[in-house]
GROMACS .gro file of C-alpha atoms in nm:
model
  376
    1UNK     CA    1  16.099   5.814   8.984
    2UNK     CA    2  16.214   5.493   8.825
    3UNK     CA    3  16.037   5.158   8.811
    4UNK     CA    4  16.275   5.039   9.083
    5UNK     CA    5  16.167   5.326   9.308
    6UNK     CA    6  15.801   5.232   9.252
    7UNK     CA    7  15.871   4.873   9.346
    8UNK     CA    8  16.051   4.985   9.662
    9UNK     CA    9  15.755   5.200   9.764
   10UNK     CA   10  15.516   4.913   9.692
   11UNK     CA   11  15.729   4.685   9.908
   12UNK     CA   12  15.701   4.934  10.193
   13UNK     CA   13  15.324   4.948  10.143
   14UNK     CA   14  15.308   4.569  10.156
   15UNK     CA   15  15.513   4.569  10.476
   16UNK     CA   16  15.283   4.832  10.626
   17UNK     CA   17  14.978   4.625  10.528
   18UNK     CA   18  15.131   4.330  10.707
   19UNK     CA   19  15.171   4.542  11.020
   20UNK     CA   20  14.808   4.652  10.996
   21UNK     CA   21  14.696   4.290  10.966
   22UNK     CA   22  14.908   4.194  11.263
   23UNK     CA   23  14.752   4.473  11.468
   24UNK     CA   24  14.402   4.366  11.364
   25UNK     CA   25  14.479   4.012  11.478
   26UNK     CA   26  14.607   4.148  11.809
   27UNK     CA   27  14.289   4.352  11.848
   28UNK     CA   28  14.078   4.044  11.771
   29UNK     CA   29  14.253   3.849  12.046
   30UNK     CA   30  14.190   4.135  12.290
   31UNK     CA   31  13.821   4.138  12.193
   32UNK     CA   32  13.793   3.774  12.296
   33UNK     CA   33  13.952   3.859  12.632
   34UNK     CA   34  13.711   4.150  12.676
   35UNK     CA   35  13.419   3.921  12.597
   36UNK     CA   36  13.533   3.684  12.870
   37UNK     CA   37  13.546   3.974  13.116
   38UNK     CA   38  13.193   4.077  13.015
   39UNK     CA   39  13.069   3.729  13.097
   40UNK     CA   40  13.228   3.740  13.443
   41UNK     CA   41  13.079   4.084  13.506
   42UNK     CA   42  12.738   3.988  13.367
   43UNK     CA   43  12.723   4.280  13.122
   44UNK     CA   44  12.582   4.301  12.770
   45UNK     CA   45  12.774   4.182  12.465
   46UNK     CA   46  12.709   4.524  12.312
   47UNK     CA   47  12.754   4.871  12.457
   48UNK     CA   48  12.633   5.170  12.258
   49UNK     CA   49  12.842   5.403  12.474
   50UNK     CA   50  13.160   5.201  12.415
   51UNK     CA   51  13.100   5.181  12.041
   52UNK     CA   52  13.036   5.555  12.020
   53UNK     CA   53  13.357   5.626  12.212
   54UNK     CA   54  13.564   5.402  11.982
   55UNK     CA   55  13.427   5.563  11.665
   56UNK     CA   56  13.451   5.919  11.799
   57UNK     CA   57  13.808   5.855  11.912
   58UNK     CA   58  13.897   5.727  11.565
   59UNK     CA   59  13.761   6.045  11.407
   60UNK     CA   60  13.963   6.251  11.655
   61UNK     CA   61  14.279   6.060  11.563
   62UNK     CA   62  14.196   6.097  11.193
   63UNK     CA   63  14.200   6.475  11.232
   64UNK     CA   64  14.528   6.463  11.421
   65UNK     CA   65  14.691   6.256  11.146
   66UNK     CA   66  14.527   6.450  10.862
   67UNK     CA   67  14.337   6.147  10.729
   68UNK     CA   68  14.016   6.178  10.523
   69UNK     CA   69  13.703   6.240  10.727
   70UNK     CA   70  13.502   5.921  10.775
   71UNK     CA   71  13.782   5.684  10.669
   72UNK     CA   72  13.872   5.554  11.014
   73UNK     CA   73  13.511   5.542  11.135
   74UNK     CA   74  13.416   5.336  10.828
   75UNK     CA   75  13.701   5.095  10.894
   76UNK     CA   76  13.626   5.076  11.266
   77UNK     CA   77  13.255   5.007  11.211
   78UNK     CA   78  13.351   4.705  11.002
   79UNK     CA   79  13.606   4.594  11.262
   80UNK     CA   80  13.343   4.623  11.536
   81UNK     CA   81  13.090   4.427  11.332
   82UNK     CA   82  13.341   4.147  11.286
   83UNK     CA   83  13.415   4.158  11.659
   84UNK     CA   84  13.049   4.101  11.741
   85UNK     CA   85  13.031   3.814  11.493
   86UNK     CA   86  13.351   3.667  11.635
   87UNK     CA   87  13.198   3.635  11.982
   88UNK     CA   88  12.881   3.483  11.838
   89UNK     CA   89  13.061   3.225  11.625
   90UNK     CA   90  13.310   3.105  11.887
   91UNK     CA   91  13.262   2.906  12.204
   92UNK     CA   92  13.217   3.227  12.401
   93UNK     CA   93  12.957   3.187  12.677
   94UNK     CA   94  12.715   3.454  12.797
   95UNK     CA   95  12.590   3.511  13.152
   96UNK     CA   96  12.275   3.321  13.245
   97UNK     CA   97  12.006   3.561  13.368
   98UNK     CA   98  11.778   3.293  13.513
   99UNK     CA   99  11.933   3.221  13.851
  100UNK     CA  100  11.714   2.920  13.930
  101UNK     CA  101  11.686   2.587  13.753
  102UNK     CA  102  11.483   2.579  13.435
  103UNK     CA  103  11.517   2.456  13.080
  104UNK     CA  104  11.413   2.609  12.749
  105UNK     CA  105  11.173   2.433  12.512
  106UNK     CA  106  11.131   2.559  12.155
  107UNK     CA  107  10.841   2.413  11.962
  108UNK     CA  108  10.956   2.434  11.602
  109UNK     CA  109  11.311   2.482  11.718
  110UNK     CA  110  11.458   2.299  11.421
  111UNK     CA  111  11.376   2.593  11.193
  112UNK     CA  112  11.616   2.876  11.121
  113UNK     CA  113  11.500   3.109  11.398
  114UNK     CA  114  11.475   2.824  11.647
  115UNK     CA  115  11.833   2.719  11.579
  116UNK     CA  116  11.963   3.074  11.632
  117UNK     CA  117  11.801   3.106  11.972
  118UNK     CA  118  11.883   2.750  12.074
  119UNK     CA  119  12.249   2.831  12.019
  120UNK     CA  120  12.229   3.152  12.224
  121UNK     CA  121  12.042   2.986  12.510
  122UNK     CA  122  12.294   2.701  12.517
  123UNK     CA  123  12.582   2.950  12.522
  124UNK     CA  124  12.417   3.104  12.826
  125UNK     CA  125  12.408   2.776  13.016
  126UNK     CA  126  12.049   2.665  12.953
  127UNK     CA  127  11.947   2.317  12.851
  128UNK     CA  128  11.744   2.348  12.533
  129UNK     CA  129  11.496   2.098  12.393
  130UNK     CA  130  11.341   2.138  12.050
  131UNK     CA  131  11.077   1.941  11.866
  132UNK     CA  132  10.853   1.977  11.562
  133UNK     CA  133  10.537   1.809  11.443
  134UNK     CA  134  10.695   1.465  11.490
  135UNK     CA  135  10.820   1.514  11.846
  136UNK     CA  136  10.502   1.561  12.045
  137UNK     CA  137  10.539   1.221  12.213
  138UNK     CA  138  10.847   1.359  12.393
  139UNK     CA  139  10.690   1.695  12.481
  140UNK     CA  140  10.587   1.601  12.839
  141UNK     CA  141  10.943   1.492  12.916
  142UNK     CA  142  11.096   1.805  12.764
  143UNK     CA  143  10.852   2.034  12.946
  144UNK     CA  144  10.899   1.874  13.286
  145UNK     CA  145  11.177   2.109  13.396
  146UNK     CA  146  11.115   2.394  13.151
  147UNK     CA  147  11.091   2.758  13.256
  148UNK     CA  148  11.068   2.911  12.908
  149UNK     CA  149  10.847   2.766  12.633
  150UNK     CA  150  10.867   2.930  12.290
  151UNK     CA  151  10.640   2.856  11.995
  152UNK     CA  152  10.829   2.908  11.669
  153UNK     CA  153  10.610   2.770  11.391
  154UNK     CA  154  10.437   2.919  11.082
  155UNK     CA  155  10.174   3.179  11.166
  156UNK     CA  156   9.882   2.981  11.026
  157UNK     CA  157   9.933   2.691  11.268
  158UNK     CA  158  10.059   2.886  11.571
  159UNK     CA  159   9.723   2.905  11.751
  160UNK     CA  160   9.659   2.532  11.694
  161UNK     CA  161  10.001   2.455  11.841
  162UNK     CA  162   9.929   2.675  12.144
  163UNK     CA  163   9.602   2.486  12.199
  164UNK     CA  164   9.780   2.151  12.174
  165UNK     CA  165  10.060   2.267  12.402
  166UNK     CA  166   9.856   2.431  12.676
  167UNK     CA  167   9.740   2.117  12.867
  168UNK     CA  168  10.107   2.024  12.915
  169UNK     CA  169  10.210   2.358  13.068
  170UNK     CA  170  10.243   2.457  13.434
  171UNK     CA  171  10.129   2.796  13.557
  172UNK     CA  172  10.485   2.900  13.642
  173UNK     CA  173  10.616   2.848  13.289
  174UNK     CA  174  10.662   3.150  13.061
  175UNK     CA  175  10.487   3.102  12.726
  176UNK     CA  176  10.631   3.296  12.431
  177UNK     CA  177  10.601   3.303  12.055
  178UNK     CA  178  10.818   3.421  11.765
  179UNK     CA  179  10.545   3.515  11.516
  180UNK     CA  180  10.530   3.842  11.322
  181UNK     CA  181  10.163   3.891  11.419
  182UNK     CA  182  10.095   3.959  11.783
  183UNK     CA  183   9.732   4.041  11.867
  184UNK     CA  184   9.562   3.708  11.780
  185UNK     CA  185   9.862   3.504  11.898
  186UNK     CA  186   9.895   3.680  12.232
  187UNK     CA  187   9.518   3.654  12.276
  188UNK     CA  188   9.542   3.277  12.220
  189UNK     CA  189   9.829   3.242  12.468
  190UNK     CA  190   9.630   3.436  12.726
  191UNK     CA  191   9.324   3.220  12.663
  192UNK     CA  192   9.491   2.879  12.680
  193UNK     CA  193   9.769   2.942  12.934
  194UNK     CA  194   9.725   3.066  13.290
  195UNK     CA  195  10.088   3.158  13.353
  196UNK     CA  196  10.317   3.441  13.231
  197UNK     CA  197  10.277   3.538  12.864
  198UNK     CA  198  10.542   3.724  12.666
  199UNK     CA  199  10.501   3.784  12.295
  200UNK     CA  200  10.831   3.810  12.105
  201UNK     CA  201  10.909   3.913  11.749
  202UNK     CA  202  11.273   3.893  11.637
  203UNK     CA  203  11.297   4.156  11.363
  204UNK     CA  204  11.553   3.971  11.153
  205UNK     CA  205  11.590   3.662  10.941
  206UNK     CA  206  11.761   3.331  11.009
  207UNK     CA  207  12.073   3.443  10.820
  208UNK     CA  208  12.198   3.684  11.089
  209UNK     CA  209  12.542   3.615  11.232
  210UNK     CA  210  12.496   3.799  11.561
  211UNK     CA  211  12.212   3.938  11.773
  212UNK     CA  212  12.410   4.255  11.842
  213UNK     CA  213  12.197   4.558  11.738
  214UNK     CA  214  11.918   4.331  11.614
  215UNK     CA  215  11.570   4.445  11.718
  216UNK     CA  216  11.351   4.213  11.924
  217UNK     CA  217  10.998   4.332  11.996
  218UNK     CA  218  10.857   4.234  12.336
  219UNK     CA  219  10.486   4.227  12.417
  220UNK     CA  220  10.451   4.153  12.789
  221UNK     CA  221  10.088   4.054  12.838
  222UNK     CA  222  10.072   3.877  13.175
  223UNK     CA  223  10.303   3.884  13.478
  224UNK     CA  224  10.573   4.100  13.319
  225UNK     CA  225  10.794   4.069  13.626
  226UNK     CA  226  10.821   3.692  13.577
  227UNK     CA  227  10.975   3.737  13.232
  228UNK     CA  228  11.206   4.029  13.312
  229UNK     CA  229  11.506   3.796  13.325
  230UNK     CA  230  11.432   3.675  12.972
  231UNK     CA  231  11.420   4.029  12.835
  232UNK     CA  232  11.747   4.101  13.016
  233UNK     CA  233  11.892   3.785  12.859
  234UNK     CA  234  11.810   3.926  12.516
  235UNK     CA  235  11.988   4.249  12.610
  236UNK     CA  236  12.291   4.056  12.731
  237UNK     CA  237  12.309   3.898  12.385
  238UNK     CA  238  12.320   4.249  12.238
  239UNK     CA  239  11.963   4.283  12.109
  240UNK     CA  240  11.781   4.616  12.100
  241UNK     CA  241  11.453   4.571  12.285
  242UNK     CA  242  11.141   4.749  12.161
  243UNK     CA  243  10.852   4.711  12.406
  244UNK     CA  244  10.502   4.774  12.277
  245UNK     CA  245  10.144   4.650  12.286
  246UNK     CA  246  10.015   4.383  12.051
  247UNK     CA  247   9.795   4.638  11.874
  248UNK     CA  248  10.083   4.884  11.826
  249UNK     CA  249  10.303   4.605  11.695
  250UNK     CA  250  10.053   4.477  11.440
  251UNK     CA  251   9.972   4.825  11.311
  252UNK     CA  252  10.341   4.894  11.255
  253UNK     CA  253  10.411   4.551  11.102
  254UNK     CA  254  10.135   4.602  10.845
  255UNK     CA  255  10.353   4.884  10.709
  256UNK     CA  256  10.703   4.761  10.789
  257UNK     CA  257  10.654   4.404  10.672
  258UNK     CA  258  10.326   4.331  10.490
  259UNK     CA  259  10.313   4.644  10.274
  260UNK     CA  260  10.687   4.648  10.207
  261UNK     CA  261  10.705   4.278  10.121
  262UNK     CA  262  10.398   4.304   9.899
  263UNK     CA  263  10.558   4.594   9.710
  264UNK     CA  264  10.874   4.393   9.661
  265UNK     CA  265  10.679   4.082   9.561
  266UNK     CA  266  10.473   4.282   9.310
  267UNK     CA  267  10.782   4.448   9.161
  268UNK     CA  268  10.969   4.119   9.130
  269UNK     CA  269  10.666   3.949   8.979
  270UNK     CA  270  10.631   4.228   8.723
  271UNK     CA  271  10.999   4.204   8.630
  272UNK     CA  272  10.961   3.832   8.570
  273UNK     CA  273  10.663   3.901   8.342
  274UNK     CA  274  10.842   4.156   8.121
  275UNK     CA  275  11.164   3.950   8.156
  276UNK     CA  276  11.440   4.208   8.098
  277UNK     CA  277  11.802   4.091   8.076
  278UNK     CA  278  11.907   4.096   8.443
  279UNK     CA  279  12.276   4.108   8.363
  280UNK     CA  280  12.224   4.414   8.146
  281UNK     CA  281  12.012   4.575   8.420
  282UNK     CA  282  12.293   4.520   8.670
  283UNK     CA  283  12.555   4.654   8.430
  284UNK     CA  284  12.353   4.971   8.374
  285UNK     CA  285  12.251   5.018   8.737
  286UNK     CA  286  12.351   5.307   8.955
  287UNK     CA  287  12.444   5.196   9.309
  288UNK     CA  288  12.099   5.293   9.442
  289UNK     CA  289  11.912   5.087   9.184
  290UNK     CA  290  12.149   4.794   9.225
  291UNK     CA  291  12.075   4.803   9.599
  292UNK     CA  292  11.701   4.805   9.528
  293UNK     CA  293  11.744   4.516   9.287
  294UNK     CA  294  11.943   4.327   9.547
  295UNK     CA  295  11.661   4.370   9.801
  296UNK     CA  296  11.415   4.227   9.551
  297UNK     CA  297  11.644   3.933   9.475
  298UNK     CA  298  11.698   3.877   9.845
  299UNK     CA  299  11.327   3.829   9.907
  300UNK     CA  300  11.289   3.574   9.628
  301UNK     CA  301  11.589   3.376   9.756
  302UNK     CA  302  11.391   3.290  10.069
  303UNK     CA  303  11.092   3.078  10.168
  304UNK     CA  304  10.772   3.184   9.982
  305UNK     CA  305  10.557   3.035  10.258
  306UNK     CA  306  10.714   3.271  10.512
  307UNK     CA  307  10.628   3.579  10.308
  308UNK     CA  308  10.281   3.452  10.222
  309UNK     CA  309  10.217   3.404  10.595
  310UNK     CA  310  10.334   3.757  10.673
  311UNK     CA  311  10.148   3.934  10.391
  312UNK     CA  312   9.825   3.734  10.426
  313UNK     CA  313   9.820   3.712  10.805
  314UNK     CA  314   9.535   3.957  10.864
  315UNK     CA  315   9.246   4.145  10.708
  316UNK     CA  316   9.418   4.461  10.827
  317UNK     CA  317   9.710   4.384  10.595
  318UNK     CA  318   9.478   4.331  10.300
  319UNK     CA  319   9.295   4.657  10.364
  320UNK     CA  320   9.621   4.852  10.387
  321UNK     CA  321   9.759   4.695  10.068
  322UNK     CA  322   9.431   4.768   9.890
  323UNK     CA  323   9.461   5.136   9.989
  324UNK     CA  324   9.818   5.133   9.857
  325UNK     CA  325   9.711   4.987   9.521
  326UNK     CA  326   9.432   5.244   9.489
  327UNK     CA  327   9.680   5.519   9.573
  328UNK     CA  328   9.908   5.394   9.294
  329UNK     CA  329   9.620   5.428   9.050
  330UNK     CA  330   9.582   5.792   9.153
  331UNK     CA  331   9.955   5.852   9.107
  332UNK     CA  332   9.942   5.678   8.769
  333UNK     CA  333   9.678   5.924   8.649
  334UNK     CA  334   9.914   6.212   8.736
  335UNK     CA  335  10.178   6.049   8.513
  336UNK     CA  336   9.930   5.982   8.235
  337UNK     CA  337   9.815   6.345   8.239
  338UNK     CA  338  10.176   6.471   8.254
  339UNK     CA  339  10.061   6.681   8.550
  340UNK     CA  340  10.396   6.813   8.671
  341UNK     CA  341  10.239   7.061   8.911
  342UNK     CA  342  10.040   6.796   9.100
  343UNK     CA  343  10.342   6.565   9.101
  344UNK     CA  344  10.559   6.843   9.248
  345UNK     CA  345  10.299   6.935   9.508
  346UNK     CA  346  10.266   6.575   9.627
  347UNK     CA  347  10.642   6.527   9.620
  348UNK     CA  348  10.692   6.828   9.848
  349UNK     CA  349  10.412   6.712  10.080
  350UNK     CA  350  10.592   6.380  10.125
  351UNK     CA  351  10.917   6.563  10.192
  352UNK     CA  352  10.739   6.765  10.460
  353UNK     CA  353  10.607   6.445  10.617
  354UNK     CA  354  10.956   6.291  10.636
  355UNK     CA  355  11.101   6.614  10.775
  356UNK     CA  356  11.461   6.596  10.894
  357UNK     CA  357  11.469   6.224  10.823
  358UNK     CA  358  11.499   6.300  10.450
  359UNK     CA  359  11.840   6.463  10.498
  360UNK     CA  360  11.942   6.194  10.745
  361UNK     CA  361  11.841   5.925  10.493
  362UNK     CA  362  12.029   6.099  10.214
  363UNK     CA  363  12.346   6.104  10.423
  364UNK     CA  364  12.322   5.748  10.555
  365UNK     CA  365  12.224   5.598  10.220
  366UNK     CA  366  12.518   5.776  10.060
  367UNK     CA  367  12.751   5.596  10.297
  368UNK     CA  368  12.585   5.262  10.222
  369UNK     CA  369  12.601   5.319   9.847
  370UNK     CA  370  12.971   5.409   9.864
  371UNK     CA  371  13.038   5.075  10.031
  372UNK     CA  372  12.825   4.896   9.773
  373UNK     CA  373  13.019   5.063   9.493
  374UNK     CA  374  13.342   4.928   9.646
  375UNK     CA  375  13.208   4.573   9.602
  376UNK     CA  376  13.157   4.606   9.227
   0.00000   0.00000   0.00000
């Protein structure tokens, strides 16, 4: 083939790319229409069944057209993610699950999490009022017609805020919180408020673009029926609801958040002490280590007070972290003694604990790392 032939083929590729882009734009417009239909029908922004059908159908078509396995599902997952974000970032409105009058008040609503939920409530037809430490003079006015009252402030002042708020609340108002610790907070809400109590923990940060597939933990503590509409509202927005007790939540969060964040904090702190050349580390990194390094950098790009609150929120967290540090000392002795047999035995015991999840993790992480490699 000549250079002219190559240019002709490239021109055809460019024309085909243009067609693909045109079709993606057409699909995007149809997504907006579908979202409008969902609002009229009062159904969730996200459907697991629909997503599974779309992806499975793409894989079926890929086989018919002899395309590489996983190519179309990878593309479609990205297209679907952008579709969810599109609905969240436009003027699309969601169904309102509360059928009676009632406003939403978010104490601390000017923070990142408060702003996310204010936007979603407003898009569902609720009036939302937010105030911080300087807005208490307006609290009685804001609370007058409120049905949902959410406390979204740092953990260390949450109980004090609940105490200050409680004399202003009616017994028919649902009191909620957004903290990452549940037992002491829910206990305080139960103590100082006589009405419905629903603990909430959004398991994501303020940088999310959509609530679709995001986990929200619910801890219904009093009059669960009264807050059922609020949980359904979260589902309508696309959130995955995980219902549990305050004790179950805090036990899990000690591992999922406190221990994990402490490990990341400790690793990042150690790196800063030995001060290696970060650029050289990144250049030499395999995709898996680059991902780990990114997760460390991500933590230190955020608010240190937030992570201090999470890690230091309970004695239970300290005791778990202490056990972890002591365990590391035991593992260090194995390395010092060059005890390969003990290392192997413990390694295989951990593999047994993880069971089938090890293979699942290997497969899923491989897909993630392939995408990360594409970004380099």
